XYZ file of C-alpha atoms in Angstrom:
498
model
C -102.928 -22.552 31.637
C -100.125 -20.034 31.157
C -96.790 -20.818 29.520
C -93.462 -19.082 29.802
C -92.181 -17.665 26.508
C -89.514 -20.374 26.342
C -92.186 -23.067 26.796
C -94.354 -21.539 24.073
C -91.406 -21.390 21.676
C -90.551 -25.033 22.454
C -94.065 -26.118 21.446
C -94.022 -24.021 18.262
C -90.686 -25.574 17.274
C -92.397 -28.955 17.484
C -95.062 -27.730 15.049
C -92.360 -26.474 12.670
C -90.694 -29.883 12.870
C -93.973 -31.694 12.136
C -94.607 -29.537 9.063
C -91.068 -30.180 7.811
C -91.434 -33.933 8.365
C -94.741 -34.089 6.482
C -93.368 -32.061 3.553
C -90.385 -34.399 3.441
C -92.716 -37.404 3.446
C -94.696 -35.881 0.600
C -91.497 -35.322 -1.387
C -90.383 -38.921 -0.817
C -93.728 -40.265 -1.999
C -93.666 -38.074 -5.087
C -90.223 -39.365 -6.038
C -91.401 -42.927 -5.426
C -94.390 -42.518 -7.790
C -92.361 -40.840 -10.504
C -89.773 -43.639 -10.393
C -92.380 -46.402 -10.418
C -94.889 -44.808 -12.808
C -93.149 -43.033 -15.725
C -96.549 -42.114 -17.162
C -97.257 -40.116 -14.009
C -94.033 -38.136 -14.485
C -95.034 -37.429 -18.088
C -98.405 -36.110 -16.934
C -96.647 -33.914 -14.362
C -94.351 -32.533 -17.085
C -97.327 -32.004 -19.389
C -99.142 -30.128 -16.630
C -96.136 -27.896 -15.966
C -95.640 -27.207 -19.681
C -99.327 -26.491 -20.212
C -99.440 -24.022 -17.313
C -96.285 -22.284 -18.524
C -97.679 -21.904 -22.052
C -100.944 -20.478 -20.782
C -99.109 -18.082 -18.479
C -97.016 -16.716 -21.358
C -100.091 -16.345 -23.536
C -101.966 -14.531 -20.777
C -99.001 -12.186 -20.320
C -99.271 -11.270 -24.033
C -102.903 -10.362 -23.520
C -104.535 -13.470 -24.940
C -107.370 -13.924 -22.437
C -109.072 -16.550 -24.594
C -106.478 -19.170 -23.626
C -107.637 -19.124 -19.999
C -111.147 -20.313 -20.821
C -110.272 -23.971 -21.295
C -107.396 -24.027 -18.802
C -109.370 -25.157 -15.736
C -111.104 -27.960 -17.606
C -107.849 -29.298 -19.074
C -106.095 -29.212 -15.705
C -109.004 -31.131 -14.188
C -108.675 -33.780 -16.908
C -104.928 -34.103 -16.271
C -105.564 -34.481 -12.529
C -108.135 -37.202 -13.128
C -105.654 -39.074 -15.301
C -103.001 -38.872 -12.570
C -105.459 -40.089 -9.935
C -106.438 -43.008 -12.172
C -102.790 -43.999 -12.543
C -102.330 -43.985 -8.754
C -105.391 -46.084 -7.989
C -104.645 -48.569 -10.788
C -101.188 -49.045 -9.265
C -102.735 -49.778 -5.882
C -102.155 -46.391 -4.221
C -104.810 -44.299 -2.414
C -106.113 -41.417 -4.498
C -104.732 -38.928 -1.943
C -101.334 -40.618 -1.615
C -99.438 -37.517 -2.759
C -101.423 -34.970 -0.776
C -99.750 -33.228 2.160
C -100.638 -35.000 5.419
C -100.968 -33.531 8.905
C -100.573 -34.821 12.446
C -103.588 -32.661 13.278
C -105.987 -32.220 10.344
C -107.970 -29.619 12.306
C -105.240 -26.957 12.483
C -102.903 -28.330 9.764
C -100.087 -28.504 12.317
C -100.117 -24.800 13.098
C -101.443 -25.140 16.653
C -104.216 -22.635 16.016
C -107.648 -22.569 14.425
C -108.121 -18.922 13.629
C -106.874 -17.095 16.702
C -107.778 -19.900 19.142
C -105.508 -22.659 20.400
C -106.250 -26.009 18.804
C -106.956 -29.025 21.007
C -103.581 -30.458 19.951
C -101.826 -27.319 21.227
C -103.591 -27.644 24.570
C -102.475 -31.279 24.772
C -98.928 -30.227 23.883
C -99.045 -27.794 26.810
C -100.085 -30.600 29.152
C -97.368 -32.892 27.815
C -94.704 -30.224 28.199
C -95.715 -29.403 31.758
C -95.737 -33.132 32.528
C -92.178 -33.557 31.229
C -91.025 -30.587 33.281
C -92.670 -31.678 36.548
C -91.687 -34.516 38.853
C -92.071 -35.489 42.483
C -88.330 -35.392 43.173
C -88.017 -31.710 42.229
C -91.129 -30.768 44.194
C -89.830 -32.549 47.311
C -86.662 -30.480 47.063
C -88.650 -27.262 46.570
C -90.735 -28.147 49.642
C -87.583 -28.579 51.706
C -87.994 -32.294 52.438
C -85.845 -33.437 55.353
C -85.630 -36.053 58.072
C -88.421 -36.059 60.639
C -91.129 -34.444 58.512
C -94.839 -35.337 58.509
C -96.442 -36.051 55.140
C -100.207 -35.964 54.598
C -102.252 -38.182 52.256
C -105.927 -38.917 51.551
C -107.440 -42.292 50.670
C -110.292 -41.441 48.302
C -108.978 -44.035 45.830
C -108.993 -46.683 48.574
C -107.359 -49.869 47.215
C -106.722 -48.121 43.887
C -104.459 -45.412 45.327
C -101.046 -44.827 43.724
C -100.038 -41.568 45.419
C -98.644 -42.839 48.735
C -96.409 -45.407 47.066
C -94.992 -43.077 44.418
C -94.209 -40.304 46.899
C -92.674 -42.607 49.493
C -90.593 -44.375 46.837
C -88.992 -41.043 45.933
C -88.536 -40.078 49.591
C -86.772 -43.407 50.143
C -84.503 -42.906 47.108
C -83.471 -39.521 48.507
C -82.351 -41.177 51.728
C -84.816 -39.286 53.926
C -85.512 -40.916 57.302
C -87.878 -40.682 60.268
C -90.976 -39.735 58.261
C -94.424 -39.625 59.856
C -97.282 -40.525 57.538
C -100.541 -38.803 58.451
C -103.145 -40.405 56.181
C -106.913 -40.501 56.354
C -106.476 -44.282 55.936
C -103.997 -46.869 54.619
C -104.866 -50.151 52.923
C -103.517 -53.115 51.021
C -102.690 -50.844 48.086
C -99.907 -49.458 50.245
C -98.216 -52.775 51.021
C -95.121 -51.643 49.032
C -94.176 -49.127 51.749
C -93.583 -51.870 54.346
C -89.827 -52.025 53.519
C -89.664 -48.299 54.270
C -91.117 -49.030 57.711
C -88.506 -51.709 58.260
C -85.519 -49.540 57.227
C -86.575 -46.444 59.199
C -87.724 -44.261 56.322
C -91.156 -44.298 57.975
C -91.110 -44.330 61.779
C -94.586 -43.083 62.729
C -98.041 -43.598 61.259
C -101.215 -41.655 61.980
C -104.339 -43.000 60.296
C -107.938 -44.028 60.864
C -106.708 -47.585 60.465
C -104.561 -49.846 58.319
C -105.086 -53.064 56.415
C -102.832 -55.600 54.765
C -99.092 -55.905 55.316
C -98.790 -52.512 57.007
C -101.073 -53.713 59.793
C -99.038 -56.892 60.086
C -95.775 -54.922 60.249
C -97.088 -52.611 62.976
C -98.514 -55.537 64.937
C -95.136 -57.296 64.713
C -93.374 -54.279 66.233
C -91.537 -53.226 63.066
C -92.649 -49.589 63.308
C -89.989 -47.800 65.383
C -92.316 -45.057 66.613
C -96.034 -44.753 67.286
C -99.057 -45.854 65.318
C -101.901 -43.497 66.232
C -105.403 -44.370 65.057
C -107.895 -41.508 64.924
C -111.409 -41.222 63.570
C -112.025 -39.035 60.530
C -113.286 -36.243 62.764
C -110.395 -36.839 65.134
C -107.829 -36.403 62.363
C -109.299 -33.016 61.473
C -109.250 -31.994 65.133
C -105.619 -33.066 65.574
C -104.463 -31.096 62.526
C -106.611 -28.097 63.361
C -105.369 -27.905 66.944
C -101.699 -28.272 66.013
C -101.411 -31.653 67.733
C -100.366 -32.907 64.299
C -98.492 -30.564 61.995
C -98.335 -31.630 58.348
C -95.197 -30.369 56.638
C -96.131 -31.460 53.108
C -99.564 -32.645 51.984
C -99.938 -34.612 48.762
C -103.396 -34.399 47.229
C -104.222 -36.791 44.421
C -106.683 -34.868 42.265
C -108.356 -36.381 39.149
C -108.348 -33.118 37.190
C -106.286 -30.087 38.134
C -105.270 -26.924 36.322
C -101.755 -25.491 36.321
C -102.722 -23.107 39.144
C -103.779 -25.896 41.513
C -107.581 -25.895 41.378
C -108.496 -29.466 42.329
C -111.664 -31.461 41.647
C -112.738 -35.022 42.426
C -114.541 -35.429 39.091
C -113.825 -34.486 35.498
C -110.594 -36.430 34.956
C -109.648 -39.936 33.885
C -109.307 -41.253 37.471
C -112.371 -39.791 39.190
C -112.829 -40.482 42.906
C -115.862 -38.222 43.448
C -114.881 -35.972 46.343
C -111.710 -34.738 48.087
C -113.237 -34.260 51.524
C -110.436 -35.794 53.614
C -107.800 -33.667 51.897
C -109.528 -30.346 52.598
C -108.033 -29.992 56.073
C -104.589 -30.769 54.624
C -105.089 -27.941 52.150
C -106.041 -25.591 54.978
C -103.269 -26.404 57.448
C -100.270 -28.095 55.772
C -97.130 -25.959 55.413
C -96.790 -27.012 51.766
C -99.500 -28.499 49.525
C -98.713 -30.502 46.396
C -101.482 -31.416 43.961
C -100.691 -34.570 41.974
C -102.786 -35.200 38.864
C -102.895 -37.354 35.753
C -105.247 -34.952 33.968
C -103.993 -31.377 33.694
C -106.755 -29.186 32.286
C -106.855 -25.538 31.201
C -107.457 -22.885 33.863
C -109.930 -22.458 35.505
C -110.839 -25.940 36.773
C -113.990 -24.638 38.447
C -115.865 -25.147 40.622
C -112.791 -26.198 42.575
C -113.179 -28.683 45.435
C -109.818 -27.501 46.792
C -108.851 -24.004 45.705
C -105.662 -22.821 44.025
C -105.233 -20.550 47.050
C -104.233 -23.636 49.083
C -101.840 -25.280 46.589
C -98.113 -24.583 46.279
C -97.111 -26.985 43.499
C -98.729 -29.120 40.796
C -97.147 -32.368 39.584
C -98.382 -34.313 36.559
C -97.928 -38.102 36.556
C -99.097 -40.958 34.355
C -101.724 -42.219 36.817
C -102.825 -41.260 40.318
C -105.126 -44.201 40.982
C -107.456 -46.872 39.673
C -111.111 -45.950 40.328
C -112.210 -49.537 39.610
C -110.545 -50.573 42.871
C -112.488 -48.102 45.023
C -115.179 -50.723 45.651
C -112.952 -53.453 47.059
C -112.473 -55.123 50.414
C -114.931 -53.868 52.997
C -116.729 -51.717 50.409
C -117.874 -54.633 48.262
C -121.626 -55.384 48.164
C -122.364 -58.691 49.872
C -124.048 -61.805 48.507
C -123.482 -63.722 51.756
C -126.876 -64.999 52.967
C -125.933 -64.559 56.620
C -125.054 -60.903 56.080
C -128.226 -60.341 54.069
C -130.225 -61.825 56.931
C -128.413 -59.536 59.380
C -129.294 -56.584 57.144
C -132.975 -57.534 57.238
C -132.912 -57.820 61.042
C -131.316 -54.372 61.197
C -133.972 -52.895 58.914
C -136.772 -54.346 61.047
C -135.261 -52.687 64.093
C -135.005 -49.332 62.273
C -138.565 -49.308 60.964
C -140.000 -50.194 64.364
C -138.164 -47.438 66.206
C -139.705 -44.006 66.951
C -137.141 -42.234 64.746
C -138.343 -43.870 61.542
C -140.678 -41.220 60.182
C -140.811 -38.603 57.456
C -137.656 -36.478 57.494
C -135.378 -38.989 59.239
C -131.611 -38.971 58.575
C -129.454 -41.982 57.967
C -125.911 -43.236 57.492
C -124.437 -46.677 56.954
C -120.888 -47.928 57.304
C -118.994 -49.663 54.542
C -119.550 -53.269 55.671
C -121.448 -55.604 53.371
C -124.383 -56.053 55.767
C -124.555 -52.306 56.413
C -124.721 -51.596 52.676
C -127.384 -54.282 52.201
C -129.527 -52.750 54.948
C -130.049 -49.650 52.800
C -131.540 -51.781 50.029
C -134.044 -53.468 52.346
C -134.868 -50.138 54.013
C -135.635 -48.517 50.649
C -138.361 -51.095 49.982
C -140.148 -50.345 53.265
C -139.766 -46.588 52.752
C -141.581 -46.974 49.454
C -144.310 -49.189 50.950
C -145.001 -46.771 53.821
C -144.434 -43.608 51.758
C -141.737 -42.366 54.167
C -139.100 -39.979 52.881
C -135.544 -39.481 54.137
C -134.401 -35.912 54.719
C -130.692 -36.557 54.154
C -128.263 -39.439 53.840
C -124.662 -39.170 54.967
C -121.546 -41.028 53.935
C -119.247 -42.695 52.813
C -121.796 -43.354 50.057
C -122.575 -46.400 47.965
C -124.905 -47.154 45.077
C -127.905 -48.146 47.270
C -127.835 -44.757 48.993
C -127.438 -42.948 45.667
C -130.371 -44.958 44.282
C -132.543 -43.322 46.948
C -131.692 -39.969 45.385
C -132.383 -41.230 41.870
C -135.729 -42.657 43.012
C -136.655 -39.440 44.816
C -136.760 -41.083 48.246
C -134.274 -38.695 49.872
C -134.009 -34.909 49.703
C -130.223 -34.784 49.484
C -126.950 -36.610 50.144
C -124.011 -35.256 52.147
C -120.812 -36.850 50.914
C -117.334 -37.239 52.433
C -116.293 -40.332 50.478
C -117.493 -42.493 47.605
C -117.256 -46.254 48.013
C -118.108 -47.271 44.442
C -118.238 -45.844 40.938
C -122.002 -45.294 41.103
C -121.445 -42.926 44.033
C -118.646 -41.186 42.119
C -121.026 -40.613 39.206
C -123.783 -39.439 41.561
C -121.617 -36.502 42.703
C -122.765 -34.738 39.525
C -126.350 -34.690 40.867
C -127.300 -31.210 42.104
C -128.734 -32.705 45.301
C -125.534 -34.630 46.031
C -123.457 -32.257 48.164
C -119.771 -32.502 48.992
C -118.833 -31.790 52.595
C -115.436 -31.739 54.271
C -114.394 -34.234 56.919
C -114.517 -31.293 59.327
C -118.112 -30.486 58.475
C -118.876 -34.149 58.845
C -117.415 -34.855 62.274
C -114.853 -32.415 63.670
C -115.639 -32.232 67.430
C -114.067 -28.752 67.594
C -116.653 -27.355 65.189
C -119.667 -25.384 66.371
C -121.711 -27.861 64.368
C -121.079 -31.268 62.781
C -123.334 -33.321 60.522
C -123.043 -36.464 62.672
C -124.869 -34.660 65.461
C -127.945 -34.436 63.223
C -128.141 -38.162 62.499
C -131.153 -40.219 63.544
C -129.634 -43.567 62.532
C -126.167 -44.864 61.833
C -125.648 -48.501 60.792
C -122.146 -49.787 61.520
C -120.106 -52.987 61.617
C -117.375 -54.198 63.959
C -114.638 -56.802 64.257
C -115.523 -57.498 67.890
C -118.292 -56.411 70.261
C -118.393 -57.237 73.956
C -121.497 -57.750 76.127
C -121.404 -54.075 77.118
C -121.485 -53.018 73.469
C -117.862 -51.834 73.380
C -116.818 -52.107 69.719
C -113.438 -52.900 68.230
C -113.081 -52.045 64.554
C -109.287 -51.923 64.222
C -107.676 -55.053 65.703
C -108.668 -58.624 64.813
C -109.169 -61.341 67.399
C -105.652 -62.552 66.550
C -104.174 -59.255 67.718
C -103.264 -58.070 64.225
C -104.325 -54.599 63.077
C -106.671 -55.294 60.217
C -109.324 -52.591 60.055
C -110.120 -48.898 60.174
C -112.446 -46.952 62.415
C -113.106 -44.222 59.837
C -116.085 -42.206 61.034
C -117.380 -45.057 63.231
C -116.834 -43.350 66.635
C -117.897 -39.942 65.289
C -121.249 -41.119 63.956
C -121.872 -43.446 66.908
C -121.443 -40.532 69.288
C -123.623 -38.135 67.310
C -126.531 -40.300 66.160
C -129.733 -40.776 68.163
C -129.737 -44.489 67.334
C -126.528 -46.407 66.673
C -126.860 -49.962 65.386
C -123.829 -52.239 65.082
C -124.317 -55.293 62.876
C -122.087 -58.208 63.840
C -122.395 -62.007 63.778
C -122.117 -63.931 67.042
C -119.090 -65.804 65.735
C -116.727 -64.859 62.904
C -115.396 -67.562 60.628
C -111.793 -66.434 61.169
C -111.922 -67.258 64.907
C-alpha cells in the first residue's frame, strides 16, 4: 500500500519517539540501580577507569595492555550481572528494550519494511478513514439508493454502521437495496419510523424490520426480488444504486476485495459483484487492510472508489443462524429422508446429476441422507450449487462431487471450503440473472427448497407468515425452482406457529 510523504514522515516520527522513550527508560533504570546498589556504581566507575587507562596506554604504543582487557571486562560484567540478580532484578534489566525486537524500532529490516511498519501503515490509514467523510465525498443526499450485501447474514455490521451515520447527517428518503435484511439489522427500524429510510428493496426481511413493514411504518414501497431478480433490476436500470457499500474481509488500499484472508471471512462476495459493476460510487469497508495487491481479487480495484477501515465488519460465527442452522428436529429429519427417497427414485438421479438445496433445516439434512445413498450406489454428482453448507462441502471432501458453484456460504465450514480448488465462486448474475444468455439454475436437475406456506396447487409463499407478518426471504427460491428439472419443496402439513 502506498503512503503520501506526510504519512510516511508521521510513521517515522513515531519510531523516533519510541526510541527516545526506550532510551529514557533505560536511563531511569540505570539511575535506580546506581542509587539502590552502590557496589554496582563502583563497578561502573571501575570499568570506566579501566577502559580509560587501557586507551591511554594503547595510544602510547603499549599493545601488551590490550591482551587482558577483554577478559577483565567480561569479569566486571559478570560481577555486575550477579549484583542485579541477587537484588531480584532480571539479568537484562539495564539493556535497551524495543517495542519491536525484530527491527529495533527502526521500521526496517535491511531495506524491507518490518511487519510493525506495515501494521503502522494500516493503523494510520484507519485513523484517517471514516464513513462520514466517505459519504460526503460520494455526495450523499436525500432520496439516494444505497446498496448492501448480506454475506455475513445475522453477523452483519455494515448496514447498521452506515445507516447510523446517514441518520446523524440528517439525510432522509433513503432507499435500501440489499440482497437481504435480517434480525441483525433491527437497529435501523427507528430510521424507518422517522423517514430516514422510506423504501426497501430486498429478497426478504426478518425480525423487527419485517414487523415494521407489515405494520405500515415504511412510508414508501417494500419490493421483494429474488437474487437473480435483483441483478436484473440493477442491470436494466430499474434500480439505480447511488452508493454501494461492500463489506470485505481483507482489502488493500486500492480496493481489491476478497471474501477470505481476513479476520471476518464470509467466503464469497457474489451478491456484491453487481453493485461493483453498476453502482455510481462503490465503497469497500474492511477490518483487515492488507498490502497491495490483495489478489486474486473477488471484486477488483477497478470497481472501487473508496476504502474505509473499521474495527469490525461482521461476526462470521453468526453466519449459521436462524434458517441456516442444521436441524435436530425429528420431524424435519423424517421429511429430509422422504425427500431423499423421492430424489433417488426419480429418473434424474444418475451419474453426473446436479443438485442444490435451500437453507432450511430439512433441506440441509436431505444432503446428508442423499450422500449415503450416493456412496452405496456409487453415483457421483457433477456439480452442487448454493448457498452452501457443510454437508454439501463434505461431498467435495469425500470426492462425491466434481465441483461446487458458490454464491453464498451458510456456515464456517463452507467459508473454509472456498479455499478448495474445486470450489468455485460465481456471481449472483451467473447464478440466476434471467437477462443472461446462460444461468447456472437452468442446468439444475434437482433443487430442494422450503416454504412458509404451500397451497394445493403448489403455489409457495416464502416471505409472509400465516399471521400476515413479513418473516422470510425468497433468496434464489423462484430462480432455482424455475430453472431446475425437478423442484421439491419440503414443508410440514401444519406449522407449530399456526
